[in-house]
Structures are given as structure tokens and as C-alpha cells.
Short mmCIF file of C-alpha atoms in Angstrom, two decimals:
data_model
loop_
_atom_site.label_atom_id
_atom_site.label_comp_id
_atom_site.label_asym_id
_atom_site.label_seq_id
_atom_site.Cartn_x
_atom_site.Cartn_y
_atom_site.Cartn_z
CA UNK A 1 -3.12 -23.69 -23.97
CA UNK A 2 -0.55 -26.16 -25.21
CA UNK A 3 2.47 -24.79 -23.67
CA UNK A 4 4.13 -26.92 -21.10
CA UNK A 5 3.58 -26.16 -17.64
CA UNK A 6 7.42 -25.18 -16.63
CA UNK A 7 6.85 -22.88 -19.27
CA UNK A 8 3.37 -21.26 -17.84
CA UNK A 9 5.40 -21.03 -14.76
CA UNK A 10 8.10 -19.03 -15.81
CA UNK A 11 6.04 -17.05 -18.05
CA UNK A 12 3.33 -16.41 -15.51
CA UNK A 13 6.78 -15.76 -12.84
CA UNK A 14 8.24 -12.97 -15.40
CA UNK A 15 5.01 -11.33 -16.09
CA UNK A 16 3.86 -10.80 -12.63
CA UNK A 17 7.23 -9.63 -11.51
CA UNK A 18 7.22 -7.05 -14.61
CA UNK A 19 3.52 -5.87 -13.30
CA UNK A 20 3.92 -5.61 -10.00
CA UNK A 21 7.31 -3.15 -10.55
CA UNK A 22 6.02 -1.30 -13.02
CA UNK A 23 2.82 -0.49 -11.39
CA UNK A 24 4.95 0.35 -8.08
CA UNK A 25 6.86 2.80 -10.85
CA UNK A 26 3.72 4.39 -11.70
CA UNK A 27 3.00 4.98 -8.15
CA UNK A 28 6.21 5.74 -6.69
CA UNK A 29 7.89 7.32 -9.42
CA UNK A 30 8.36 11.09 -9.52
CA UNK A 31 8.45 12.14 -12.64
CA UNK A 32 4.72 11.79 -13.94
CA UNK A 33 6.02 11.08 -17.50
CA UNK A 34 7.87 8.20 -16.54
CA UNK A 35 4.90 7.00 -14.58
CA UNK A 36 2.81 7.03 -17.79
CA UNK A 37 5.16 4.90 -19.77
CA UNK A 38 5.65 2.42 -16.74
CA UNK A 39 1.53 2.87 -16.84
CA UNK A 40 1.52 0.64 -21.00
CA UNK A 41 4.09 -1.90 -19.72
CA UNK A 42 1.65 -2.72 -16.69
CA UNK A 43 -0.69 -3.10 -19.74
CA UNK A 44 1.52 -4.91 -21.68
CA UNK A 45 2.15 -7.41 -18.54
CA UNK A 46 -1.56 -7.77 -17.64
CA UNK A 47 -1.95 -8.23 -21.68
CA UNK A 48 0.27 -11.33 -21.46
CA UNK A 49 -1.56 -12.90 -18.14
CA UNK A 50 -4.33 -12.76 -20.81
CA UNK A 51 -2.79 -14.90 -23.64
CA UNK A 52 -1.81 -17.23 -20.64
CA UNK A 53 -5.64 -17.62 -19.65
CA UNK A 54 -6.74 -18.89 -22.89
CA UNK A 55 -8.47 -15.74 -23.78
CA UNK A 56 -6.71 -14.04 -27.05
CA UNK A 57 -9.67 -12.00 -28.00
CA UNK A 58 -9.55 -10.16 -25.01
CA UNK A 59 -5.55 -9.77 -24.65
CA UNK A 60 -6.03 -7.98 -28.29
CA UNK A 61 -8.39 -5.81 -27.09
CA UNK A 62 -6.38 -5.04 -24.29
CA UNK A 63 -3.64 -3.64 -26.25
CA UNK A 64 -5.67 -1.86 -28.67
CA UNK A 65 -7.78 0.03 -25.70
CA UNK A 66 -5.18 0.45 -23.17
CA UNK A 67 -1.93 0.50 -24.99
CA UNK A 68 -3.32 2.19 -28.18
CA UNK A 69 -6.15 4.86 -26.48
CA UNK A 70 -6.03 5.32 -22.26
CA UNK A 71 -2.23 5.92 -22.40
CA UNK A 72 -2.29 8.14 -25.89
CA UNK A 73 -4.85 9.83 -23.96
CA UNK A 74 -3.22 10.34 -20.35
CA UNK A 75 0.00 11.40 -22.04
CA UNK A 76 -2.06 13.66 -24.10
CA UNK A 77 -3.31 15.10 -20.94
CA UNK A 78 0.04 15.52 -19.26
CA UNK A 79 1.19 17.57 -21.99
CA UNK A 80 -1.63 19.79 -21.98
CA UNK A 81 -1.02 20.43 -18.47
CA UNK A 82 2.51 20.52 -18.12
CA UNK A 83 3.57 22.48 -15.30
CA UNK A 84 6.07 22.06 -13.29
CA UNK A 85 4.79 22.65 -9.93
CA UNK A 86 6.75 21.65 -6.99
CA UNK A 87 3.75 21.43 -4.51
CA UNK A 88 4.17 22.73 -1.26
CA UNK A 89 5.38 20.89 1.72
CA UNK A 90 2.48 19.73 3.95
CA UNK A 91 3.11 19.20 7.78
CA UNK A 92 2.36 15.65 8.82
CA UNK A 93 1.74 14.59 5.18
CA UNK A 94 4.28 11.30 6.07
CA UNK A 95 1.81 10.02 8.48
CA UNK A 96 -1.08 9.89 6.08
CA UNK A 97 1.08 8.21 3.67
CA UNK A 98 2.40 5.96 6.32
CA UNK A 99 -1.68 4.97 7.54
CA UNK A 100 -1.97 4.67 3.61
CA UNK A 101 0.43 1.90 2.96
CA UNK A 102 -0.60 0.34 6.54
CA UNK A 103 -4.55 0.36 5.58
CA UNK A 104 -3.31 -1.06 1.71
CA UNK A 105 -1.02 -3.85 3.17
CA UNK A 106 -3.82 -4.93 5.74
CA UNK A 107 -6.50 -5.12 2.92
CA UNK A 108 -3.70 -6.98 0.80
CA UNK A 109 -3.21 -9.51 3.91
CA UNK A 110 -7.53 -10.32 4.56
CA UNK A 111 -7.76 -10.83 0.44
CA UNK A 112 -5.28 -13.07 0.14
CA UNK A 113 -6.56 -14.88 3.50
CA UNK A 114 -10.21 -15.14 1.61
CA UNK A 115 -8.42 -16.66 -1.50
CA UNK A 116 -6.47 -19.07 0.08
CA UNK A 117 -8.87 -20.01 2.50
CA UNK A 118 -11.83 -20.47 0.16
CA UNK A 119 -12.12 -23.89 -1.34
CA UNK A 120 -12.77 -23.16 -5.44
CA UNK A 121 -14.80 -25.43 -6.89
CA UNK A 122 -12.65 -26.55 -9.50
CA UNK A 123 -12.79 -28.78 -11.65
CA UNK A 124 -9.79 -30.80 -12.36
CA UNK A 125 -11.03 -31.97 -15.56
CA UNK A 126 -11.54 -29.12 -17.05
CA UNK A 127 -13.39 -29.10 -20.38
CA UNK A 128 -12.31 -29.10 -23.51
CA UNK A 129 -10.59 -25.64 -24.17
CA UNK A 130 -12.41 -23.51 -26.30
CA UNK A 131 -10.74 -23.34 -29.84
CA UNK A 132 -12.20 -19.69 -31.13
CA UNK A 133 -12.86 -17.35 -28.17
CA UNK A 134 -14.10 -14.97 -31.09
CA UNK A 135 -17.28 -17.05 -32.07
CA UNK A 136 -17.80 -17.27 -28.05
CA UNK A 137 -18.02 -13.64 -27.22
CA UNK A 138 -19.99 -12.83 -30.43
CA UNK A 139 -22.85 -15.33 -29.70
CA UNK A 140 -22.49 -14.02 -26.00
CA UNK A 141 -22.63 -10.71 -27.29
CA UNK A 142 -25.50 -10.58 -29.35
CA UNK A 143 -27.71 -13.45 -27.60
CA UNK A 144 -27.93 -12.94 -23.93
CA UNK A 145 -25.59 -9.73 -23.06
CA UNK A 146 -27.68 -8.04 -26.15
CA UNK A 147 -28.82 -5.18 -23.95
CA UNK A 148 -25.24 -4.46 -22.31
CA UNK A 149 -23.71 -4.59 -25.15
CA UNK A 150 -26.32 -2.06 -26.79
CA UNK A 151 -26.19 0.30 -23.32
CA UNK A 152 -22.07 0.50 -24.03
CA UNK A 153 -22.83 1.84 -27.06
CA UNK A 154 -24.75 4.76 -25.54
CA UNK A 155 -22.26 5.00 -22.58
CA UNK A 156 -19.72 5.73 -25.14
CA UNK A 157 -21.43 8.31 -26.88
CA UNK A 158 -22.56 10.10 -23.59
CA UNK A 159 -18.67 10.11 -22.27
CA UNK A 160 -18.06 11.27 -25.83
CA UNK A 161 -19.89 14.13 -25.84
CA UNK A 162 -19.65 14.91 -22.20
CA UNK A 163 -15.96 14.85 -22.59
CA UNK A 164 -16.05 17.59 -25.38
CA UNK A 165 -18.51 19.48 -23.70
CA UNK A 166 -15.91 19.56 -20.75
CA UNK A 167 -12.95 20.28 -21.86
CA UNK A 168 -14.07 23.02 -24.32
CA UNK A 169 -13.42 26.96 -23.61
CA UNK A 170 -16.82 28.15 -22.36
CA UNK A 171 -17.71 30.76 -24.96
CA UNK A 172 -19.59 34.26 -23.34
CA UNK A 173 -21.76 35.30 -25.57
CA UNK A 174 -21.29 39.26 -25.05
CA UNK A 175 -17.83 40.44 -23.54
CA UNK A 176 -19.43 41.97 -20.14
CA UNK A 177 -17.22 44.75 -18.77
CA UNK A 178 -15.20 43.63 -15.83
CA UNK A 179 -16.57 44.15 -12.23
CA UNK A 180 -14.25 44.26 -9.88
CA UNK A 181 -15.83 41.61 -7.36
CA UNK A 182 -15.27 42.02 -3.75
CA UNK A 183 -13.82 39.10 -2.28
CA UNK A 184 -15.94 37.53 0.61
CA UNK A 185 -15.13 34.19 2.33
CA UNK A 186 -17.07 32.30 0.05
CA UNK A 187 -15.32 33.59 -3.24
CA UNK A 188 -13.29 30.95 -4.77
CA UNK A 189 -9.70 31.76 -6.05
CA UNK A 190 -10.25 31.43 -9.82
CA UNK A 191 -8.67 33.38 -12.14
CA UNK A 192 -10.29 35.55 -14.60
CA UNK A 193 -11.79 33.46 -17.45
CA UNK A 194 -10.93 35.31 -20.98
CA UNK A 195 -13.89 35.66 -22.90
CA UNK A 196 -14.38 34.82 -26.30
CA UNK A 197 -17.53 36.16 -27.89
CA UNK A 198 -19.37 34.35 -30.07
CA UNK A 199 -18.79 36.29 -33.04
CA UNK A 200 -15.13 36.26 -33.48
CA UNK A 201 -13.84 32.40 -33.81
CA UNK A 202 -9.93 32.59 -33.82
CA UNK A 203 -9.57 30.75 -30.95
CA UNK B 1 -0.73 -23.24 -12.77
CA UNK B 2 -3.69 -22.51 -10.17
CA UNK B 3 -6.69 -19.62 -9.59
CA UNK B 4 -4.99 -18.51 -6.52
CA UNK B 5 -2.15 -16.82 -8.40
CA UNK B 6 -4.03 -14.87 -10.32
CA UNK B 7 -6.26 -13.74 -7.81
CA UNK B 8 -3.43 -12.84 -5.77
CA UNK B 9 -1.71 -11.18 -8.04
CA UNK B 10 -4.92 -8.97 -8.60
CA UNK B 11 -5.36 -8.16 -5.31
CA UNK B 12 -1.52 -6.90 -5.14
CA UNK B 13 -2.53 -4.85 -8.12
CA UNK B 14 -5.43 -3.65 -6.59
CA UNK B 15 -4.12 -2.51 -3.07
CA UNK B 16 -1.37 -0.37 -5.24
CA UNK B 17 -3.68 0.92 -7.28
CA UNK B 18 -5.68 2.32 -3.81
CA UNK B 19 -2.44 3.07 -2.30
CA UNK B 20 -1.43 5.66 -5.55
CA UNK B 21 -5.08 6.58 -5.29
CA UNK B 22 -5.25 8.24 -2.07
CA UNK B 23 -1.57 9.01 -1.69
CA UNK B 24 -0.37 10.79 -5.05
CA UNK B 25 -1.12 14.83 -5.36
CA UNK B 26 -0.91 14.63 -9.14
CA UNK B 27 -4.58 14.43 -10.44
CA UNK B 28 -3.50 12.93 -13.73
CA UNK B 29 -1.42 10.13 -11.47
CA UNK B 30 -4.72 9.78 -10.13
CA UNK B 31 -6.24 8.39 -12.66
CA UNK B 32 -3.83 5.89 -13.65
CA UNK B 33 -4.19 4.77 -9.97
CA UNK B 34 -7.98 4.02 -11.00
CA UNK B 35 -6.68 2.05 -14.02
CA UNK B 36 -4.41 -0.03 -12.30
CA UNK B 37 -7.40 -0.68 -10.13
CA UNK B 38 -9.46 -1.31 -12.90
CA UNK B 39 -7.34 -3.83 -14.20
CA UNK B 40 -6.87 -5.63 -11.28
CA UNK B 41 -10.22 -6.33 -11.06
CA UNK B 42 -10.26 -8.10 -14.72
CA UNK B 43 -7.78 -10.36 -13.86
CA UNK B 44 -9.68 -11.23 -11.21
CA UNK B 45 -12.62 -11.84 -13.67
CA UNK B 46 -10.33 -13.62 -16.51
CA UNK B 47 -9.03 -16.06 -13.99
CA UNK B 48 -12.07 -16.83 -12.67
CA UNK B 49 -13.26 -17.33 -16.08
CA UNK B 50 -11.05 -19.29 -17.17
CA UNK B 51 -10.50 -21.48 -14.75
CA UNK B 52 -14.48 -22.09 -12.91
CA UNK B 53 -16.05 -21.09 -15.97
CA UNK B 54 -13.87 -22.78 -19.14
CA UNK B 55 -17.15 -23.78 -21.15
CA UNK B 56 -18.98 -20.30 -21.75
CA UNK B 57 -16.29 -17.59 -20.89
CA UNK B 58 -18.85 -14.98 -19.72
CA UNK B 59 -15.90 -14.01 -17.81
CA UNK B 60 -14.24 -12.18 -20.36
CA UNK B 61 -17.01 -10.91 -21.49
CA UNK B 62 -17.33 -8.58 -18.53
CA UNK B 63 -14.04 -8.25 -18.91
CA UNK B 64 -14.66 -6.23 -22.25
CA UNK B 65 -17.35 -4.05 -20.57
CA UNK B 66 -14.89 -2.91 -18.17
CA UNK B 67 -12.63 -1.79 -20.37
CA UNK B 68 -15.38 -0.29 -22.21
CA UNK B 69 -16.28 1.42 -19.27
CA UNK B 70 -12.13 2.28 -17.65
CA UNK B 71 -12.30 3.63 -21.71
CA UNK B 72 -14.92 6.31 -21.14
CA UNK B 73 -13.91 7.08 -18.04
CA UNK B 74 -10.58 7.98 -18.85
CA UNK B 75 -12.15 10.27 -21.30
CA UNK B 76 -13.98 12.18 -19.16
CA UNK B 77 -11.87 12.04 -16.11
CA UNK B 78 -9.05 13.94 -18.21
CA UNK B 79 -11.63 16.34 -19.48
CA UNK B 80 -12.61 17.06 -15.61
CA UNK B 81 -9.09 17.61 -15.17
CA UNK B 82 -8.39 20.10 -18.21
CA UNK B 83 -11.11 22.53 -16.70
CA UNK B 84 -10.27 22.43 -13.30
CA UNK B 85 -6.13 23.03 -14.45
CA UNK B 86 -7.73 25.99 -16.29
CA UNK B 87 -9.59 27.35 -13.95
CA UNK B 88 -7.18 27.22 -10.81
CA UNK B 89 -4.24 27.09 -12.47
CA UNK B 90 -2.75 24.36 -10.26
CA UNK B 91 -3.70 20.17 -10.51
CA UNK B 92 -2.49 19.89 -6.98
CA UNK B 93 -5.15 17.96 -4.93
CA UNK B 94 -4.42 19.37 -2.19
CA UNK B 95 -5.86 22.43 -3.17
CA UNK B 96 -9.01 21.18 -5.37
CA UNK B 97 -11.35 22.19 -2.03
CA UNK B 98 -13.77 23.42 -4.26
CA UNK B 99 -16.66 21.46 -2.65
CA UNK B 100 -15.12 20.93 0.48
CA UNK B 101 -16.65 24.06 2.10
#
């Protein structure tokens, strides 16, 4: 990196504010479409850490796969299921949130006493930077993390398909006449699934 | 600029991320929660790379199997959520107790 280090500073100083308050937005926030547009400028934030840690291959990717696909997808998924539900009040619900943030700031407090505590074996000359993280990852890639990078392939294809095969409407293949089922303790409060036989498609 | 601040600033990230995790009733809001945590954990892995590990960056390439990974996941976690909205009508956690009992 050949910017001056005032300038990492600052940059490093604005970017971590803008992460840290937009990922309390996404949490805090009520609205859960304003949480998923605070959600691409934690992205965008974490994007720009990258690009100050030498590695522009992987900022890229960042944006394309977060920015571009995970928050297309989650505000995909918020439309689908837009309802506005107020959910009901919940006695005591306060003092789970309460032992929440208590059990989050004490895990906060021992990993930042392990990181500053820990001496990193750094090394103050550090080597020469390298100039084309591309060539890097692509010999890494298809030398020793070979078998990874071939098992993301299928991992991709299985989420693929098992994300299709999840979301689609189940399809019955003969309308059975309704049964009126009696309702014991162990019936679960679905509603009726429609059913869609297999012959007529206008679904 | 040191390795400290990143990892610091990834553990901030990452004790949010748990906080909106168990806290929020939203099941979509859920899942962002596991992306922020996600992500907290590559910055933990890019500033480790980059600064113990400058000469082969295998750093960042974990990095790209995560979000390989947080990619797929996404994917099907939203798909999980679509059938359970149309089944019980409601994507309140509080009342997804379908394997609690």
C-alpha cells in the first residue's frame, strides 16, 4: 500500500466508525427494510478495510457477492414475506435482551483481552508487498487448495438445488378430499396447504 | 497501522452480530445477524493475512471460501424461511416451536 500512514489512519478511523453504526442499524433498527440497506453499507465498509489490507482481489469479490447477491437476495426475501406483523408483547422479554447484551459485551471484553495480550509475531520488516494478488490466489487455487476449491463447486450446486427444492410449492399429486382432522396436542397449527395437482400447471 | 485494530474491530463486529442473533424476532434479521458474523470473522482472517502472513496470502484465500460458503447459505437459509412463512403464516421466532416439543 503506498498511501501515507495519516492517511491509513483516517481511512481505517472513518471506515470502522461507518461499520460499527451501520451494523448496530441493522440490529437495532426497526424497520427490517432499513436494516437491509444499513446490511450493503456494512459491506461496503468491510469492502474498504479490504483495499486497506493489500488484498484488492478479495475487496472485488466482496462487492460482487455481498453487495451484488446476499443483499439482492435478503431484500428479495423480505418482499416475499412482507407482513406487517406487530408481534406480541412477551412478559420478561427485557431481561433476556438485557443478559443478551451483558453475555455480548463480556465476550467483547475477554477477546479483546486475548488480542492485546498476545504477543504477534510480527515482523517489522515485512516483505515485499505482493504486486498482483490475482496471480497469488490462482496458483493457490489450483495448486494446493485444488480440492477446496473443487468441493465449493459442489457445495454450490447442492445449496442450489436444495434451495429450489425448498422454497418450491409442494405439488400433491391427486387432490385428496379434505378430512376434517381432529386436533390432539400434538397437531401443529398449520394452515391448510392448497393443492395443486400435477396435471393442471397455472400456478 | 497495527493487527490489533483489525482484530478488534472484528470482534466488535462479531459480538453484534451474536447480540442481533439471539435477540431479534425477525427470522430474515436473523440471518443478516449470521452475516455480520460471518464477516467479522474474515477480517479477522484478512488481517491476519496480511499482516503475519504478507508472502503467500492463504489468508484471503479462506477468506473467499467463506464467502463462498455465507453465499450458499444465504440461499438456503431464505428458502427455509419462505416455507416455514408459508406454512405458519407468521416469521415470528417466537412461535417457530416446531421442534421444540
Amino acid at each position: 500500500m503506498t498511501l501515507a500512514e495519516g492517511v491509513q489512519i483516517v481511512s481505517f478511523g472513518i471506515l470502522a466508525i461507518m461499520m460499527l453504526g451501520t451494523a448496530l442499524g441493522v440490529v437495532l433498527l426497526s424497520n427490517i427494510v432499513h436494516s437491509a440497506f444499513l446490511l450493503a453499507g456494512v459491506f461496503l465498509s468491510i469492502s474498504g478495510l479490504y483495499v486497506l489490507l493489500n488484498a484488492d482481489f478479495v475487496a472485488a469479490a466482496q462487492i460482487l457477492v455481498y453487495v451484488g447477491a446476499v443483499n439482492v437476495l435478503i431484500l428479495f426475501a423480505i418482499m416475499l414475506v412482507n407482513k406487517q406483523e406487530d408481534f406480541s408483547k412477551i412478559p420478561g422479554r427485557w431481561i433476556r435482551d438485557a443478559a443478551t447484551a451483558v453475555v455480548c459485551f463480556g465476550l467483547f471484553a475477554l477477546l479483546s483481552t486475548v488480542v492485546l495480550i498476545t504477543p504477534w509475531a510480527e515482523n517489522t520488516v515485512s516483505p515485499a508487498v505482493i504486486e498482483n494478488t490475482v496471480v497469488t490466489i490462482g496458483e493457490h487455487f489450483f495448486s494446493d487448495f485444488l480440492l477446496p476449491f473443487e468441493l465449493a463447486s459442489v457445495l454450490l450446486l447442492m445449496a442450489m438445488v436444495g434451495a429450489i427444492i425448498l422454497a418450491r410449492r409442494d405439488l400433491i399429486p391427486e387432490p385428496v378430499e379434505k378430512q376434517e382432522t381432529i386436533a390432539t396436542s400434538l397437531t401443529l397449527p398449520e394452515r391448510p396447504r392448497e393443492l395443486a395437482s400435477l396435471g393442471d400447471s397455472t400456478d | 497501522m497495527q493487527l490489533e485494530y483489525f482484530l478488534l474491530l472484528g470482534a466488535a463486529l462479531f459480538c453484534i452480530g451474536i447480540y442481533g442473533l439471539v435477540t431479534s424476532r425477525n427470522a430474515v434479521r436473523v440471518l443478516m445477524s449470521i452475516e455480520l458474523m460471518l464477516n467479522a470473522v474474515n477480517i479477522n482472517l484478512m488481517g491476519f493475512s496480511n499482516f503475519l502472513d504478507a508472502g503467500e496470502i492463504k489468508g484471503q484465500i479462506f477468506t473467499v471460501f467463506v464467502i463462498t460458503v455465507a453465499a450458499a447459505e444465504a440461499a438456503v437459509g431464505l428458502a427455509i424461511v419462505l416455507a416455514i412463512y408459508r406454512n405458519r403464516d407468521t416469521i415470528d421466532m417466537e412461535q417457530f416451536n416446531l421442534l421444540k416439543w
